[in-house]
Each structure stands twice: as structure tokens, then as C-alpha cells.
Short mmCIF file of N, CA, C and O in Angstrom, two decimals:
data_model
loop_
_atom_site.label_atom_id
_atom_site.label_comp_id
_atom_site.label_asym_id
_atom_site.label_seq_id
_atom_site.Cartn_x
_atom_site.Cartn_y
_atom_site.Cartn_z
N ALA L 13 115.94 100.47 101.33
CA ALA L 13 114.85 101.31 101.79
C ALA L 13 115.16 102.76 101.43
O ALA L 13 116.31 103.18 101.40
N GLU L 14 114.11 103.50 101.21
CA GLU L 14 114.24 104.94 100.99
C GLU L 14 114.78 105.57 102.28
O GLU L 14 114.60 105.03 103.36
N PRO L 15 115.41 106.75 102.18
CA PRO L 15 115.95 107.39 103.40
C PRO L 15 114.92 107.56 104.52
O PRO L 15 115.22 107.30 105.68
N ALA L 16 113.71 107.94 104.17
CA ALA L 16 112.68 108.13 105.20
C ALA L 16 112.30 106.79 105.83
O ALA L 16 112.06 106.72 107.05
N GLU L 17 112.27 105.73 105.02
CA GLU L 17 111.94 104.41 105.56
C GLU L 17 113.08 103.88 106.40
O GLU L 17 112.86 103.24 107.44
N ALA L 18 114.32 104.14 105.99
CA ALA L 18 115.48 103.72 106.79
C ALA L 18 115.45 104.42 108.15
O ALA L 18 115.72 103.80 109.18
N LYS L 19 115.10 105.69 108.15
CA LYS L 19 115.01 106.44 109.41
C LYS L 19 113.89 105.87 110.28
O LYS L 19 114.05 105.72 111.50
N LEU L 20 112.76 105.53 109.66
CA LEU L 20 111.65 104.93 110.40
C LEU L 20 112.10 103.64 111.08
O LEU L 20 111.84 103.43 112.27
N LEU L 21 112.79 102.79 110.35
CA LEU L 21 113.29 101.53 110.92
C LEU L 21 114.23 101.82 112.09
O LEU L 21 114.13 101.22 113.16
N ASP L 22 115.15 102.74 111.88
CA ASP L 22 116.12 103.08 112.91
C ASP L 22 115.45 103.65 114.15
O ASP L 22 115.81 103.30 115.28
N ASP L 23 114.47 104.50 113.95
CA ASP L 23 113.78 105.13 115.07
C ASP L 23 112.97 104.13 115.90
O ASP L 23 112.71 104.37 117.08
N GLN L 24 112.54 103.04 115.30
CA GLN L 24 111.68 102.09 116.00
C GLN L 24 112.47 101.02 116.78
O GLN L 24 111.88 100.29 117.58
N LEU L 25 113.76 100.93 116.54
CA LEU L 25 114.56 99.91 117.21
C LEU L 25 114.59 100.13 118.73
O LEU L 25 114.73 101.26 119.20
N GLY L 26 114.44 99.03 119.46
CA GLY L 26 114.64 99.07 120.91
C GLY L 26 113.49 99.64 121.72
O GLY L 26 113.68 100.00 122.88
N ARG L 27 112.32 99.71 121.12
CA ARG L 27 111.18 100.21 121.89
C ARG L 27 109.97 99.34 121.61
O ARG L 27 109.87 98.71 120.56
N PRO L 28 109.03 99.30 122.55
CA PRO L 28 107.80 98.54 122.32
C PRO L 28 107.03 99.13 121.14
O PRO L 28 106.99 100.35 120.96
N LEU L 29 106.42 98.25 120.35
CA LEU L 29 105.68 98.69 119.17
C LEU L 29 104.25 98.18 119.21
O LEU L 29 103.98 97.09 119.70
N SER L 30 103.36 98.97 118.65
CA SER L 30 101.97 98.53 118.51
C SER L 30 101.88 97.58 117.32
O SER L 30 102.80 97.50 116.50
N ALA L 31 100.78 96.90 117.21
CA ALA L 31 100.57 96.00 116.07
C ALA L 31 100.62 96.76 114.76
O ALA L 31 101.18 96.28 113.77
N ALA L 32 100.08 97.96 114.73
CA ALA L 32 100.09 98.77 113.51
C ALA L 32 101.52 99.18 113.14
O ALA L 32 101.89 99.18 111.96
N GLU L 33 102.33 99.51 114.14
CA GLU L 33 103.73 99.87 113.88
C GLU L 33 104.51 98.67 113.35
O GLU L 33 105.32 98.80 112.42
N VAL L 34 104.27 97.51 113.93
CA VAL L 34 104.93 96.29 113.46
C VAL L 34 104.54 96.02 112.01
O VAL L 34 105.39 95.72 111.17
N ALA L 35 103.27 96.15 111.70
CA ALA L 35 102.80 95.92 110.33
C ALA L 35 103.46 96.89 109.36
O ALA L 35 103.87 96.50 108.26
N ARG L 36 103.59 98.13 109.75
CA ARG L 36 104.23 99.15 108.90
C ARG L 36 105.69 98.79 108.66
O ARG L 36 106.19 98.86 107.54
N LEU L 37 106.39 98.39 109.70
CA LEU L 37 107.80 98.02 109.56
C LEU L 37 107.94 96.78 108.69
O LEU L 37 108.88 96.68 107.89
N GLN L 38 107.03 95.84 108.82
CA GLN L 38 107.07 94.65 107.97
C GLN L 38 106.93 95.03 106.50
O GLN L 38 107.62 94.48 105.64
N GLU L 39 106.06 95.97 106.21
CA GLU L 39 105.88 96.44 104.84
C GLU L 39 107.17 97.07 104.31
O GLU L 39 107.58 96.80 103.18
N VAL L 40 107.78 97.90 105.12
CA VAL L 40 109.02 98.57 104.72
C VAL L 40 110.12 97.54 104.44
O VAL L 40 110.81 97.61 103.42
N ILE L 41 110.25 96.58 105.34
CA ILE L 41 111.29 95.56 105.18
C ILE L 41 111.03 94.72 103.93
O ILE L 41 111.95 94.45 103.15
N GLU L 42 109.80 94.31 103.72
CA GLU L 42 109.46 93.51 102.54
C GLU L 42 109.73 94.30 101.26
O GLU L 42 110.32 93.78 100.31
N ARG L 43 109.33 95.55 101.24
CA ARG L 43 109.52 96.38 100.05
C ARG L 43 111.00 96.62 99.75
O ARG L 43 111.38 96.82 98.60
N SER L 44 111.83 96.57 100.77
CA SER L 44 113.27 96.79 100.57
C SER L 44 113.93 95.66 99.79
O SER L 44 115.01 95.82 99.25
N GLY L 45 113.27 94.50 99.78
CA GLY L 45 113.85 93.34 99.10
C GLY L 45 114.78 92.52 99.98
O GLY L 45 115.29 91.49 99.55
N ALA L 46 114.98 92.95 101.20
CA ALA L 46 115.90 92.24 102.10
C ALA L 46 115.49 90.79 102.35
O ALA L 46 116.35 89.90 102.27
N PRO L 47 114.22 90.50 102.63
CA PRO L 47 113.85 89.10 102.87
C PRO L 47 114.17 88.20 101.66
O PRO L 47 114.68 87.10 101.84
N ALA L 48 113.90 88.66 100.47
CA ALA L 48 114.18 87.87 99.27
C ALA L 48 115.68 87.65 99.11
O ALA L 48 116.12 86.55 98.73
N GLN L 49 116.47 88.67 99.40
CA GLN L 49 117.92 88.54 99.30
C GLN L 49 118.45 87.52 100.31
O GLN L 49 119.32 86.71 99.99
N VAL L 50 117.91 87.57 101.52
CA VAL L 50 118.35 86.62 102.56
C VAL L 50 117.97 85.20 102.15
O VAL L 50 118.79 84.28 102.26
N GLU L 51 116.76 85.01 101.67
CA GLU L 51 116.33 83.67 101.24
C GLU L 51 117.19 83.15 100.09
O GLU L 51 117.55 81.98 100.05
N SER L 52 117.53 84.02 99.16
CA SER L 52 118.39 83.64 98.04
C SER L 52 119.77 83.21 98.54
O SER L 52 120.34 82.21 98.07
N ARG L 53 120.30 83.95 99.49
CA ARG L 53 121.62 83.62 100.06
C ARG L 53 121.56 82.29 100.81
O ARG L 53 122.48 81.46 100.70
N ILE L 54 120.50 82.07 101.57
CA ILE L 54 120.34 80.79 102.29
C ILE L 54 120.30 79.63 101.30
O ILE L 54 120.97 78.62 101.51
N THR L 55 119.55 79.79 100.23
CA THR L 55 119.46 78.73 99.22
C THR L 55 120.82 78.46 98.60
O THR L 55 121.22 77.30 98.45
N ALA L 56 121.54 79.50 98.22
CA ALA L 56 122.85 79.33 97.59
C ALA L 56 123.83 78.63 98.53
O ALA L 56 124.56 77.71 98.12
N LEU L 57 123.86 79.05 99.78
CA LEU L 57 124.78 78.43 100.74
C LEU L 57 124.39 76.98 101.06
O LEU L 57 125.26 76.12 101.23
N THR L 58 123.10 76.71 101.12
CA THR L 58 122.64 75.35 101.36
C THR L 58 123.03 74.45 100.19
O THR L 58 123.55 73.34 100.40
N ASP L 59 122.80 74.91 98.98
CA ASP L 59 123.18 74.13 97.80
C ASP L 59 124.68 73.84 97.80
O ASP L 59 125.11 72.72 97.50
N ARG L 60 125.47 74.85 98.14
CA ARG L 60 126.93 74.68 98.18
C ARG L 60 127.32 73.65 99.25
O ARG L 60 128.18 72.79 99.02
N SER L 61 126.69 73.72 100.39
CA SER L 61 126.99 72.79 101.47
C SER L 61 126.60 71.36 101.13
O SER L 61 127.34 70.41 101.41
N LEU L 62 125.43 71.20 100.50
CA LEU L 62 124.99 69.86 100.11
C LEU L 62 125.89 69.27 99.04
O LEU L 62 126.18 68.07 99.07
N ALA L 63 126.38 70.10 98.15
CA ALA L 63 127.33 69.62 97.14
C ALA L 63 128.64 69.17 97.80
O ALA L 63 129.20 68.12 97.44
N ALA L 64 129.09 69.92 98.79
CA ALA L 64 130.31 69.55 99.52
C ALA L 64 130.12 68.23 100.27
O ALA L 64 131.03 67.40 100.33
N LEU L 65 128.93 68.03 100.83
CA LEU L 65 128.63 66.77 101.50
C LEU L 65 128.71 65.60 100.52
O LEU L 65 129.25 64.54 100.83
N GLY L 66 128.14 65.81 99.34
CA GLY L 66 128.19 64.77 98.31
C GLY L 66 129.62 64.44 97.92
O GLY L 66 129.98 63.27 97.78
N GLU L 67 130.44 65.46 97.76
CA GLU L 67 131.85 65.25 97.42
C GLU L 67 132.59 64.53 98.54
O GLU L 67 133.40 63.62 98.28
N ALA L 68 132.31 64.91 99.77
CA ALA L 68 132.96 64.27 100.92
C ALA L 68 132.56 62.81 101.02
O ALA L 68 133.39 61.95 101.33
N THR L 69 131.31 62.52 100.72
CA THR L 69 130.85 61.13 100.75
C THR L 69 131.52 60.32 99.65
O THR L 69 132.00 59.21 99.88
N SER L 70 131.58 60.89 98.46
CA SER L 70 132.23 60.20 97.33
C SER L 70 133.70 59.94 97.60
O SER L 70 134.25 58.93 97.16
N ALA L 71 134.34 60.85 98.31
CA ALA L 71 135.76 60.71 98.62
C ALA L 71 136.01 59.82 99.83
O ALA L 71 137.16 59.58 100.21
N GLY L 72 134.94 59.32 100.45
CA GLY L 72 135.09 58.45 101.60
C GLY L 72 135.41 59.18 102.89
O GLY L 72 135.85 58.57 103.87
N LEU L 73 135.20 60.49 102.91
CA LEU L 73 135.50 61.28 104.09
C LEU L 73 134.36 61.28 105.11
O LEU L 73 134.57 61.67 106.27
N ILE L 74 133.19 60.86 104.66
CA ILE L 74 132.02 60.79 105.53
C ILE L 74 131.18 59.60 105.06
O ILE L 74 131.15 59.29 103.88
N THR L 75 130.56 58.96 106.00
CA THR L 75 129.72 57.80 105.63
C THR L 75 128.42 58.27 104.98
O THR L 75 128.01 59.41 105.15
N SER L 76 127.78 57.37 104.27
CA SER L 76 126.49 57.69 103.67
C SER L 76 125.47 58.05 104.74
O SER L 76 124.68 58.99 104.58
N ALA L 77 125.49 57.30 105.84
CA ALA L 77 124.56 57.59 106.93
C ALA L 77 124.82 58.98 107.52
O ALA L 77 123.88 59.72 107.82
N GLY L 78 126.07 59.31 107.68
CA GLY L 78 126.42 60.64 108.19
C GLY L 78 125.98 61.74 107.22
O GLY L 78 125.45 62.77 107.63
N CYS L 79 126.18 61.50 105.94
CA CYS L 79 125.77 62.45 104.92
C CYS L 79 124.25 62.65 104.95
O CYS L 79 123.77 63.78 104.92
N GLU L 80 123.52 61.55 105.03
CA GLU L 80 122.05 61.65 105.07
C GLU L 80 121.58 62.41 106.30
O GLU L 80 120.65 63.22 106.22
N ALA L 81 122.21 62.16 107.43
CA ALA L 81 121.84 62.87 108.66
C ALA L 81 122.09 64.37 108.52
O ALA L 81 121.26 65.20 108.91
N LEU L 82 123.23 64.73 107.93
CA LEU L 82 123.55 66.14 107.75
C LEU L 82 122.64 66.79 106.70
O LEU L 82 122.27 67.95 106.84
N GLN L 83 122.25 66.03 105.69
CA GLN L 83 121.30 66.56 104.70
C GLN L 83 119.95 66.86 105.36
O GLN L 83 119.33 67.89 105.09
N ARG L 84 119.50 65.94 106.22
CA ARG L 84 118.23 66.17 106.92
C ARG L 84 118.34 67.38 107.85
O ARG L 84 117.41 68.19 107.94
N LEU L 85 119.46 67.52 108.50
CA LEU L 85 119.67 68.66 109.38
C LEU L 85 119.67 69.96 108.58
O LEU L 85 119.05 70.95 108.99
N ALA L 86 120.33 69.96 107.44
CA ALA L 86 120.35 71.15 106.58
C ALA L 86 118.93 71.52 106.14
O ALA L 86 118.55 72.70 106.15
N ALA L 87 118.15 70.53 105.77
CA ALA L 87 116.77 70.79 105.35
C ALA L 87 115.96 71.36 106.51
O ALA L 87 115.22 72.33 106.35
N ALA L 88 116.10 70.77 107.68
CA ALA L 88 115.35 71.25 108.85
C ALA L 88 115.73 72.69 109.21
O ALA L 88 114.88 73.47 109.63
N ALA L 89 116.98 73.02 109.01
CA ALA L 89 117.46 74.35 109.40
C ALA L 89 117.14 75.43 108.37
O ALA L 89 117.08 76.61 108.71
N THR L 90 116.93 75.03 107.12
CA THR L 90 116.82 76.05 106.07
C THR L 90 115.48 76.08 105.34
O THR L 90 115.21 77.05 104.64
N GLN L 91 114.67 75.09 105.49
CA GLN L 91 113.39 75.08 104.77
C GLN L 91 112.29 75.53 105.70
O GLN L 91 111.70 74.74 106.43
N ARG L 92 112.04 76.83 105.66
CA ARG L 92 111.04 77.45 106.52
C ARG L 92 109.86 77.93 105.69
O ARG L 92 109.99 78.19 104.51
N ARG L 93 108.77 78.09 106.32
CA ARG L 93 107.60 78.71 105.68
C ARG L 93 107.49 80.13 106.22
O ARG L 93 107.37 80.33 107.42
N LEU L 94 107.58 81.07 105.31
CA LEU L 94 107.53 82.49 105.72
C LEU L 94 106.17 83.07 105.42
O LEU L 94 105.49 82.72 104.54
#
């Protein structure tokens, strides 16, 4: 965020906001690229975790049923509609 937008975000923390103020802050946050960065990080970590589950299953460290349950849990926890 630009310095003025960073100050705006900081100034609004911890106080009640109007709908217009919330909308303005949402615009600032979206424009900063932070949501896209967070989503990219979630995707990367999920992919890494699912690969580790596959390796653990192949090595006999976890059952197929356990792997499938954890895969479903990972999907439920990370696949959101924004």
C-alpha cells in the first residue's frame, strides 16, 4: 500500500466502521495485492501438503483411507469462494 493508504489502514484499526469505510479499506487491501499473495501461498502450501500425503501413503506411513480423509479436510479448509 502507498504510505497514505497504509496510514488509513492503521488509523481504522480497533474502531467501529461505517459501510463506506469498510468498502474503502477493502479497496485499499485489494489494490495492495495482499489477498492474491495470501491465496497464492495457501495454494503452494496445500500442494506441498498433498504431495507429502501421497508420499506418506506410498511409503506405508498412512492408510489410503486416512490419506483420503486428510485430502478432503485440506480441500474443505483451503477451497473458499472469495
